[in-house]
PDB file of C-alpha atoms in Angstrom:
ATOM      1  CA  MET A  66       7.981  12.463   5.174  1.00 71.00           C
ATOM      2  CA  ASP A  67       5.351  13.041   2.470  1.00 87.00           C
ATOM      3  CA  GLU A  68       2.610  15.207   3.970  1.00 93.00           C
ATOM      4  CA  ALA A  69       0.275  14.778   0.988  1.00 93.00           C
ATOM      5  CA  LEU A  70       0.591  11.009   1.215  1.00 95.00           C
ATOM      6  CA  ILE A  71      -0.136  11.076   4.940  1.00 94.00           C
ATOM      7  CA  ARG A  72      -3.272  13.158   4.327  1.00 95.00           C
ATOM      8  CA  GLN A  73      -4.357  10.725   1.610  1.00 97.00           C
ATOM      9  CA  TRP A  74      -3.975   7.817   4.048  1.00 95.00           C
ATOM     10  CA  GLU A  75      -5.943   9.636   6.739  1.00 95.00           C
ATOM     11  CA  LYS A  76      -8.737  10.114   4.215  1.00 96.00           C
ATOM     12  CA  LEU A  77      -8.638   6.555   2.844  1.00 96.00           C
ATOM     13  CA  GLU A  78      -8.237   4.562   6.062  1.00 96.00           C
ATOM     14  CA  PRO A  79     -11.806   5.022   7.387  1.00 96.00           C
ATOM     15  CA  ALA A  80     -13.257   4.139   3.977  1.00 95.00           C
ATOM     16  CA  VAL A  81     -11.688   0.708   3.405  1.00 96.00           C
ATOM     17  CA  THR A  82     -11.449  -2.530   5.373  1.00 96.00           C
ATOM     18  CA  GLY A  83     -10.085  -6.052   5.030  1.00 96.00           C
ATOM     19  CA  PHE A  84      -6.365  -5.354   4.810  1.00 96.00           C
ATOM     20  CA  SER A  85      -3.900  -7.007   7.153  1.00 95.00           C
ATOM     21  CA  PRO A  86      -2.906  -5.218  10.375  1.00 96.00           C
ATOM     22  CA  LYS A  87       0.715  -6.007   9.531  1.00 95.00           C
ATOM     23  CA  ARG A  88       0.532  -4.114   6.253  1.00 96.00           C
ATOM     24  CA  LYS A  89      -1.203  -1.200   7.963  1.00 96.00           C
ATOM     25  CA  LYS A  90       1.535  -1.036  10.595  1.00 96.00           C
ATOM     26  CA  SER A  91       4.260  -1.180   7.954  1.00 96.00           C
ATOM     27  CA  LEU A  92       2.543   1.502   5.910  1.00 95.00           C
ATOM     28  CA  GLU A  93       2.249   3.895   8.816  1.00 94.00           C
ATOM     29  CA  GLU A  94       5.899   3.352   9.733  1.00 94.00           C
ATOM     30  CA  ASN A  95       6.925   3.979   6.130  1.00 94.00           C
ATOM     31  CA  LEU A  96       4.891   7.177   5.907  1.00 92.00           C
ATOM     32  CA  MET A  97       6.508   8.581   9.046  1.00 90.00           C
ATOM     33  CA  ALA A  98      10.058   7.598   8.119  1.00 86.00           C
ATOM     34  CA  ARG A  99      12.638  10.208   7.301  1.00 75.00           C
ATOM     35  CA  ASP A 100      13.683  10.631   3.702  1.00 71.00           C
ATOM     36  CA  LYS A 101      16.510   8.249   2.875  1.00 66.00           C
ATOM     37  CA  GLU A 102      19.604   8.728   0.781  1.00 62.00           C
ATOM     38  CA  PRO A 103      19.245   7.750  -2.894  1.00 63.00           C
ATOM     39  CA  ALA A 104      19.759   4.049  -3.553  1.00 61.00           C
ATOM     40  CA  ASP A 105      22.851   2.679  -5.250  1.00 69.00           C
ATOM     41  CA  SER A 106      22.194   2.983  -8.983  1.00 72.00           C
ATOM     42  CA  LEU A 107      24.130  -0.126 -10.040  1.00 86.00           C
ATOM     43  CA  LEU A 108      22.147  -2.023 -12.667  1.00 90.00           C
ATOM     44  CA  ILE A 109      22.627  -5.785 -12.564  1.00 93.00           C
ATOM     45  CA  PRO A 110      21.114  -8.380 -14.926  1.00 96.00           C
ATOM     46  CA  ALA A 111      19.024  -9.967 -12.161  1.00 96.00           C
ATOM     47  CA  MET A 112      17.029  -6.722 -11.869  1.00 97.00           C
ATOM     48  CA  ILE A 113      15.792  -6.876 -15.464  1.00 98.00           C
ATOM     49  CA  ASP A 114      12.398  -8.251 -16.498  1.00 98.00           C
ATOM     50  CA  HIS A 115      13.109  -8.799 -20.210  1.00 98.00           C
ATOM     51  CA  THR A 116       9.772  -7.966 -21.797  1.00 98.00           C
ATOM     52  CA  LEU A 117       7.859  -8.870 -24.957  1.00 98.00           C
ATOM     53  CA  LEU A 118       4.282  -7.573 -25.032  1.00 98.00           C
ATOM     54  CA  ASN A 119       3.914  -6.686 -28.689  1.00 95.00           C
ATOM     55  CA  PRO A 120       0.593  -8.251 -29.743  1.00 94.00           C
ATOM     56  CA  LEU A 121       2.088  -8.927 -33.182  1.00 96.00           C
ATOM     57  CA  SER A 122       4.974 -10.995 -31.817  1.00 96.00           C
ATOM     58  CA  ALA A 123       5.394 -14.628 -32.844  1.00 98.00           C
ATOM     59  CA  ALA A 124       7.013 -17.746 -31.408  1.00 98.00           C
ATOM     60  CA  ALA A 125      10.367 -16.833 -32.947  1.00 98.00           C
ATOM     61  CA  ASP A 126      10.334 -13.549 -31.021  1.00 98.00           C
ATOM     62  CA  VAL A 127       9.574 -15.357 -27.771  1.00 98.00           C
ATOM     63  CA  ILE A 128      12.397 -17.825 -28.372  1.00 98.00           C
ATOM     64  CA  SER A 129      14.813 -14.974 -29.044  1.00 98.00           C
ATOM     65  CA  LEU A 130      13.716 -13.136 -25.895  1.00 98.00           C
ATOM     66  CA  CYS A 131      14.141 -16.201 -23.685  1.00 98.00           C
ATOM     67  CA  GLU A 132      17.505 -17.085 -25.196  1.00 98.00           C
ATOM     68  CA  GLU A 133      18.682 -13.536 -24.487  1.00 97.00           C
ATOM     69  CA  ALA A 134      17.480 -13.908 -20.903  1.00 98.00           C
ATOM     70  CA  GLN A 135      19.487 -17.124 -20.620  1.00 97.00           C
ATOM     71  CA  ALA A 136      22.621 -15.630 -22.137  1.00 96.00           C
ATOM     72  CA  ARG A 137      22.462 -12.390 -20.152  1.00 96.00           C
ATOM     73  CA  ARG A 138      21.237 -14.018 -16.928  1.00 97.00           C
ATOM     74  CA  PHE A 139      18.274 -11.673 -16.628  1.00 98.00           C
ATOM     75  CA  GLY A 140      16.017 -12.016 -13.604  1.00 98.00           C
ATOM     76  CA  ALA A 141      12.853 -12.712 -15.575  1.00 99.00           C
ATOM     77  CA  VAL A 142      11.047 -12.617 -18.867  1.00 99.00           C
ATOM     78  CA  CYS A 143       7.646 -10.925 -19.054  1.00 99.00           C
ATOM     79  CA  LEU A 144       5.217 -12.266 -21.649  1.00 98.00           C
ATOM     80  CA  TYR A 145       1.595 -12.976 -22.451  1.00 99.00           C
ATOM     81  CA  PRO A 146       0.240 -16.119 -20.715  1.00 99.00           C
ATOM     82  CA  CYS A 147       0.001 -18.116 -23.948  1.00 98.00           C
ATOM     83  CA  TRP A 148       3.810 -18.217 -24.073  1.00 99.00           C
ATOM     84  CA  ILE A 149       4.349 -19.841 -20.677  1.00 99.00           C
ATOM     85  CA  PRO A 150       5.019 -23.333 -22.130  1.00 98.00           C
ATOM     86  CA  LYS A 151       7.521 -21.982 -24.665  1.00 98.00           C
ATOM     87  CA  ALA A 152       9.364 -19.959 -22.010  1.00 98.00           C
ATOM     88  CA  LEU A 153       9.553 -22.982 -19.709  1.00 98.00           C
ATOM     89  CA  GLU A 154      10.828 -25.142 -22.560  1.00 98.00           C
ATOM     90  CA  ILE A 155      13.664 -22.727 -23.311  1.00 97.00           C
ATOM     91  CA  ARG A 156      14.496 -22.254 -19.636  1.00 98.00           C
ATOM     92  CA  GLN A 157      14.800 -26.010 -19.250  1.00 97.00           C
ATOM     93  CA  ARG A 158      17.514 -26.122 -21.907  1.00 94.00           C
ATOM     94  CA  GLY A 159      19.937 -23.788 -20.157  1.00 92.00           C
ATOM     95  CA  GLU A 160      21.731 -23.396 -16.859  1.00 92.00           C
ATOM     96  CA  HIS A 161      20.188 -20.055 -15.867  1.00 96.00           C
ATOM     97  CA  ARG A 162      16.725 -20.281 -14.321  1.00 96.00           C
ATOM     98  CA  PHE A 163      15.091 -16.967 -15.186  1.00 98.00           C
ATOM     99  CA  ALA A 164      11.633 -16.365 -13.720  1.00 99.00           C
ATOM    100  CA  VAL A 165       8.641 -16.511 -16.039  1.00 99.00           C
ATOM    101  CA  ALA A 166       6.317 -13.553 -15.490  1.00 99.00           C
ATOM    102  CA  VAL A 167       3.089 -12.961 -17.395  1.00 99.00           C
ATOM    103  CA  VAL A 168       0.683 -10.047 -17.660  1.00 99.00           C
ATOM    104  CA  ILE A 169      -2.934 -10.468 -16.592  1.00 99.00           C
ATOM    105  CA  ASP A 170      -5.912  -8.316 -17.657  1.00 99.00           C
ATOM    106  CA  PHE A 171      -3.468  -6.255 -19.696  1.00 98.00           C
ATOM    107  CA  PRO A 172      -3.515  -3.371 -20.429  1.00 96.00           C
ATOM    108  CA  ALA A 173      -7.001  -2.196 -19.424  1.00 95.00           C
ATOM    109  CA  GLY A 174      -7.719  -3.952 -16.122  1.00 97.00           C
ATOM    110  CA  GLY A 175     -11.352  -4.263 -17.141  1.00 98.00           C
ATOM    111  CA  GLU A 176     -12.234  -7.887 -16.361  1.00 98.00           C
ATOM    112  CA  SER A 177     -14.366  -8.993 -13.419  1.00 99.00           C
ATOM    113  CA  THR A 178     -12.660 -10.122 -10.238  1.00 99.00           C
ATOM    114  CA  LYS A 179     -13.796 -13.691 -10.941  1.00 99.00           C
ATOM    115  CA  VAL A 180     -12.142 -13.719 -14.363  1.00 99.00           C
ATOM    116  CA  ARG A 181      -9.008 -12.051 -13.015  1.00 99.00           C
ATOM    117  CA  ILE A 182      -8.626 -14.672 -10.279  1.00 99.00           C
ATOM    118  CA  GLN A 183      -9.200 -17.480 -12.775  1.00 99.00           C
ATOM    119  CA  SER A 184      -6.552 -16.032 -15.086  1.00 99.00           C
ATOM    120  CA  VAL A 185      -4.036 -15.693 -12.260  1.00 99.00           C
ATOM    121  CA  CYS A 186      -4.627 -19.249 -11.040  1.00 99.00           C
ATOM    122  CA  GLU A 187      -4.367 -20.637 -14.564  1.00 99.00           C
ATOM    123  CA  ALA A 188      -1.080 -18.822 -15.151  1.00 99.00           C
ATOM    124  CA  PHE A 189       0.452 -20.306 -12.014  1.00 99.00           C
ATOM    125  CA  ARG A 190      -0.896 -23.784 -12.828  1.00 99.00           C
ATOM    126  CA  ASP A 191       0.725 -23.496 -16.252  1.00 99.00           C
ATOM    127  CA  GLY A 192       4.087 -22.808 -14.633  1.00 99.00           C
ATOM    128  CA  ALA A 193       4.422 -19.032 -14.325  1.00 99.00           C
ATOM    129  CA  ASP A 194       6.470 -17.770 -11.385  1.00 99.00           C
ATOM    130  CA  GLU A 195       5.050 -14.249 -11.321  1.00 99.00           C
ATOM    131  CA  VAL A 196       2.036 -12.303 -12.568  1.00 99.00           C
ATOM    132  CA  ASP A 197       1.856  -8.605 -13.418  1.00 99.00           C
ATOM    133  CA  ILE A 198      -1.812  -7.667 -13.080  1.00 99.00           C
ATOM    134  CA  VAL A 199      -3.325  -4.298 -13.927  1.00 99.00           C
ATOM    135  CA  LEU A 200      -5.218  -2.328 -11.305  1.00 99.00           C
ATOM    136  CA  PRO A 201      -8.980  -2.570 -12.055  1.00 99.00           C
ATOM    137  CA  LEU A 202      -8.881   0.873 -13.603  1.00 98.00           C
ATOM    138  CA  SER A 203     -12.550   1.514 -14.388  1.00 98.00           C
ATOM    139  CA  ARG A 204     -13.535   0.633 -10.839  1.00 99.00           C
ATOM    140  CA  PHE A 205     -10.702   2.751  -9.483  1.00 98.00           C
ATOM    141  CA  PHE A 206     -11.734   5.784 -11.548  1.00 98.00           C
ATOM    142  CA  SER A 207     -15.317   5.270 -10.354  1.00 98.00           C
ATOM    143  CA  GLY A 208     -14.218   5.691  -6.749  1.00 98.00           C
ATOM    144  CA  TYR A 209     -14.971   2.076  -5.785  1.00 98.00           C
ATOM    145  CA  ASP A 210     -12.022   1.901  -3.400  1.00 98.00           C
ATOM    146  CA  GLN A 211     -13.294  -0.986  -1.281  1.00 98.00           C
ATOM    147  CA  ASP A 212     -14.092  -3.030  -4.387  1.00 99.00           C
ATOM    148  CA  VAL A 213     -10.615  -2.375  -5.791  1.00 99.00           C
ATOM    149  CA  LEU A 214      -8.977  -3.389  -2.521  1.00 99.00           C
ATOM    150  CA  GLU A 215     -11.072  -6.559  -2.221  1.00 99.00           C
ATOM    151  CA  ASP A 216     -10.218  -7.473  -5.826  1.00 99.00           C
ATOM    152  CA  LEU A 217      -6.489  -7.154  -5.189  1.00 99.00           C
ATOM    153  CA  ILE A 218      -6.657  -8.958  -1.839  1.00 99.00           C
ATOM    154  CA  SER A 219      -8.550 -11.851  -3.460  1.00 99.00           C
ATOM    155  CA  ILE A 220      -5.979 -12.104  -6.218  1.00 99.00           C
ATOM    156  CA  LYS A 221      -3.108 -12.201  -3.748  1.00 98.00           C
ATOM    157  CA  GLU A 222      -4.881 -14.783  -1.580  1.00 98.00           C
ATOM    158  CA  ASN A 223      -5.453 -17.067  -4.589  1.00 98.00           C
ATOM    159  CA  ALA A 224      -1.995 -16.639  -6.096  1.00 99.00           C
ATOM    160  CA  SER A 225       0.670 -19.303  -5.646  1.00 98.00           C
ATOM    161  CA  GLY A 226       3.516 -17.045  -6.740  1.00 98.00           C
ATOM    162  CA  ILE A 227       4.622 -13.427  -6.880  1.00 99.00           C
ATOM    163  CA  VAL A 228       1.999 -10.754  -7.597  1.00 99.00           C
ATOM    164  CA  LYS A 229       2.935  -7.388  -9.092  1.00 99.00           C
ATOM    165  CA  VAL A 230       0.172  -4.778  -9.307  1.00 99.00           C
ATOM    166  CA  ILE A 231       0.445  -2.422 -12.293  1.00 99.00           C
ATOM    167  CA  LEU A 232      -0.833   0.985 -11.197  1.00 98.00           C
ATOM    168  CA  GLU A 233      -0.736   2.874 -14.526  1.00 98.00           C
ATOM    169  CA  LEU A 234       0.572   5.943 -12.715  1.00 98.00           C
ATOM    170  CA  SER A 235       1.319   7.746 -15.971  1.00 96.00           C
ATOM    171  CA  ALA A 236      -2.453   8.074 -16.503  1.00 96.00           C
ATOM    172  CA  LEU A 237      -3.299   9.259 -12.967  1.00 98.00           C
ATOM    173  CA  ASN A 238      -3.317  12.649 -11.289  1.00 97.00           C
ATOM    174  CA  PRO A 239      -1.279  13.124  -8.075  1.00 97.00           C
ATOM    175  CA  GLU A 240      -4.141  12.282  -5.707  1.00 98.00           C
ATOM    176  CA  GLN A 241      -5.047   9.180  -7.705  1.00 98.00           C
ATOM    177  CA  LYS A 242      -1.410   8.069  -7.714  1.00 98.00           C
ATOM    178  CA  ARG A 243      -1.244   8.244  -3.943  1.00 98.00           C
ATOM    179  CA  LYS A 244      -4.513   6.366  -3.514  1.00 98.00           C
ATOM    180  CA  ALA A 245      -3.578   3.647  -6.017  1.00 99.00           C
ATOM    181  CA  ALA A 246      -0.246   3.081  -4.302  1.00 98.00           C
ATOM    182  CA  LEU A 247      -1.878   2.825  -0.880  1.00 98.00           C
ATOM    183  CA  LEU A 248      -4.558   0.372  -2.039  1.00 99.00           C
ATOM    184  CA  ALA A 249      -2.061  -1.872  -3.827  1.00 99.00           C
ATOM    185  CA  PHE A 250       0.288  -1.966  -0.849  1.00 99.00           C
ATOM    186  CA  LEU A 251      -2.540  -2.733   1.581  1.00 98.00           C
ATOM    187  CA  SER A 252      -3.644  -5.639  -0.629  1.00 98.00           C
ATOM    188  CA  GLY A 253      -0.449  -7.531   0.191  1.00 98.00           C
ATOM    189  CA  ALA A 254       1.085  -7.246  -3.271  1.00 99.00           C
ATOM    190  CA  ASP A 255       4.680  -8.409  -3.597  1.00 99.00           C
ATOM    191  CA  PHE A 256       5.564  -5.604  -6.022  1.00 99.00           C
ATOM    192  CA  LEU A 257       4.137  -2.229  -6.975  1.00 99.00           C
ATOM    193  CA  LYS A 258       4.674  -1.526 -10.681  1.00 99.00           C
ATOM    194  CA  THR A 259       4.556   1.915 -12.254  1.00 99.00           C
ATOM    195  CA  SER A 260       2.751   1.329 -15.530  1.00 97.00           C
ATOM    196  CA  THR A 261       1.910  -0.841 -18.518  1.00 97.00           C
ATOM    197  CA  GLY A 262       3.887   1.396 -20.862  1.00 92.00           C
ATOM    198  CA  VAL A 263       0.774   1.844 -23.004  1.00 93.00           C
ATOM    199  CA  ASN A 264      -0.308   5.204 -21.566  1.00 92.00           C
ATOM    200  CA  GLY A 265       3.049   6.817 -20.915  1.00 91.00           C
ATOM    201  CA  LYS A 266       6.514   6.282 -19.516  1.00 94.00           C
ATOM    202  CA  ALA A 267       7.783   5.494 -16.050  1.00 96.00           C
ATOM    203  CA  ALA A 268       8.789   8.555 -14.029  1.00 97.00           C
ATOM    204  CA  ALA A 269      11.357   8.698 -11.239  1.00 97.00           C
ATOM    205  CA  GLU A 270       9.043  10.752  -9.030  1.00 97.00           C
ATOM    206  CA  ASP A 271       6.433   7.997  -9.279  1.00 98.00           C
ATOM    207  CA  VAL A 272       9.017   5.411  -8.270  1.00 98.00           C
ATOM    208  CA  ARG A 273       9.896   7.547  -5.252  1.00 97.00           C
ATOM    209  CA  LEU A 274       6.209   7.686  -4.293  1.00 98.00           C
ATOM    210  CA  LEU A 275       5.936   3.898  -4.450  1.00 98.00           C
ATOM    211  CA  LYS A 276       9.113   3.501  -2.424  1.00 97.00           C
ATOM    212  CA  THR A 277       7.761   5.831   0.258  1.00 96.00           C
ATOM    213  CA  VAL A 278       4.626   3.700   0.544  1.00 97.00           C
ATOM    214  CA  ALA A 279       6.294   0.296   0.297  1.00 97.00           C
ATOM    215  CA  GLY A 280       9.510   0.769   2.238  1.00 95.00           C
ATOM    216  CA  ILE A 281      11.323  -2.550   2.174  1.00 92.00           C
ATOM    217  CA  GLU A 282       8.189  -4.674   2.520  1.00 94.00           C
ATOM    218  CA  CYS A 283       7.618  -5.124  -1.200  1.00 96.00           C
ATOM    219  CA  GLY A 284       9.515  -4.506  -4.407  1.00 98.00           C
ATOM    220  CA  ILE A 285       9.155  -1.660  -6.881  1.00 98.00           C
ATOM    221  CA  LYS A 286       9.097  -2.340 -10.620  1.00 99.00           C
ATOM    222  CA  ALA A 287       9.654   0.553 -13.009  1.00 98.00           C
ATOM    223  CA  ALA A 288       8.364  -0.070 -16.527  1.00 98.00           C
ATOM    224  CA  GLY A 289       7.501   2.012 -19.558  1.00 96.00           C
ATOM    225  CA  GLY A 290       9.921   3.766 -21.872  1.00 95.00           C
ATOM    226  CA  ILE A 291      13.117   2.534 -20.201  1.00 96.00           C
ATOM    227  CA  ARG A 292      15.475   2.284 -23.157  1.00 95.00           C
ATOM    228  CA  THR A 293      18.972   3.101 -21.865  1.00 95.00           C
ATOM    229  CA  ARG A 294      21.227   2.357 -18.912  1.00 95.00           C
ATOM    230  CA  ALA A 295      20.805   5.987 -17.832  1.00 95.00           C
ATOM    231  CA  ASP A 296      17.015   5.551 -17.808  1.00 96.00           C
ATOM    232  CA  ALA A 297      17.323   2.412 -15.694  1.00 96.00           C
ATOM    233  CA  GLU A 298      19.810   3.847 -13.232  1.00 95.00           C
ATOM    234  CA  LYS A 299      17.606   6.904 -12.715  1.00 96.00           C
ATOM    235  CA  MET A 300      14.778   4.580 -11.677  1.00 96.00           C
ATOM    236  CA  ILE A 301      17.051   2.533  -9.422  1.00 96.00           C
ATOM    237  CA  ARG A 302      18.268   5.656  -7.636  1.00 95.00           C
ATOM    238  CA  ALA A 303      14.615   6.537  -7.028  1.00 95.00           C
ATOM    239  CA  GLY A 304      13.996   3.139  -5.421  1.00 95.00           C
ATOM    240  CA  ALA A 305      13.200   0.625  -8.172  1.00 97.00           C
ATOM    241  CA  THR A 306      14.260  -2.957  -7.509  1.00 97.00           C
ATOM    242  CA  ARG A 307      13.119  -4.319 -10.896  1.00 98.00           C
ATOM    243  CA  ILE A 308      13.299  -2.812 -14.365  1.00 98.00           C
ATOM    244  CA  GLY A 309      10.752  -3.852 -16.973  1.00 98.00           C
ATOM    245  CA  THR A 310      12.095  -3.252 -20.477  1.00 97.00           C
ATOM    246  CA  SER A 311      12.159  -4.647 -23.981  1.00 96.00           C
ATOM    247  CA  SER A 312      15.702  -3.277 -24.326  1.00 96.00           C
ATOM    248  CA  GLY A 313      17.449  -5.481 -21.779  1.00 94.00           C
ATOM    249  CA  PRO A 314      20.624  -6.270 -23.742  1.00 95.00           C
ATOM    250  CA  HIS A 315      21.045  -2.614 -24.724  1.00 93.00           C
ATOM    251  CA  LEU A 316      20.835  -1.516 -21.078  1.00 93.00           C
ATOM    252  CA  LEU A 317      23.915  -3.576 -20.251  1.00 91.00           C
ATOM    253  CA  GLU A 318      26.095  -2.350 -23.107  1.00 83.00           C
TER     254      GLU A 318
END
């Protein structure tokens, strides 16, 4: 039981509305649950989101990434939206159907809700299976909790596939981390994701925080600075169910 997280929820609950009663019930059950034993740390290919978010990357890099995902049977590739058609083309050639995930409003989370929804809908229309969307950070830092929650709820309601919310925990203080996790979970997100990797690395203690909030209701994606099998297994023991990394093949060596 995380007393600080419970206090954060008691403070936040009266200030926000619009979330589903089911998520609220799950959250309160998760917060009161006893600490569980560490998860099995076995890393399997299906847990890996093979990632290419270098703004200087070219089509050849995307092809290589997707071919590696095919060969290694990774769970997903994670790319910029402009590469959806290329990823689908390569997936069509092989036997393994990896998911196509794309980042939205990355890495700053500074677009309006209208633009964010449009971008999410366009990505799914183009064939993406999943979106990784950044928390609206400027609004979050301004204390606009209801606005942040409504933004995330609207995105989830308009999405036709899996939504992962990137919380950028490496840039937040402990209180902000707790609040961000609570808001993202209440929005109905399918996954809570630690960070973009731009402002710092994933941390096992942050993964544990997300797992405490989410329980088994939604997945946990650890991303940022995960370069080795040991890095990945540390995150899995903390509760991660997905690993975002540009070093996928190396993790399995």
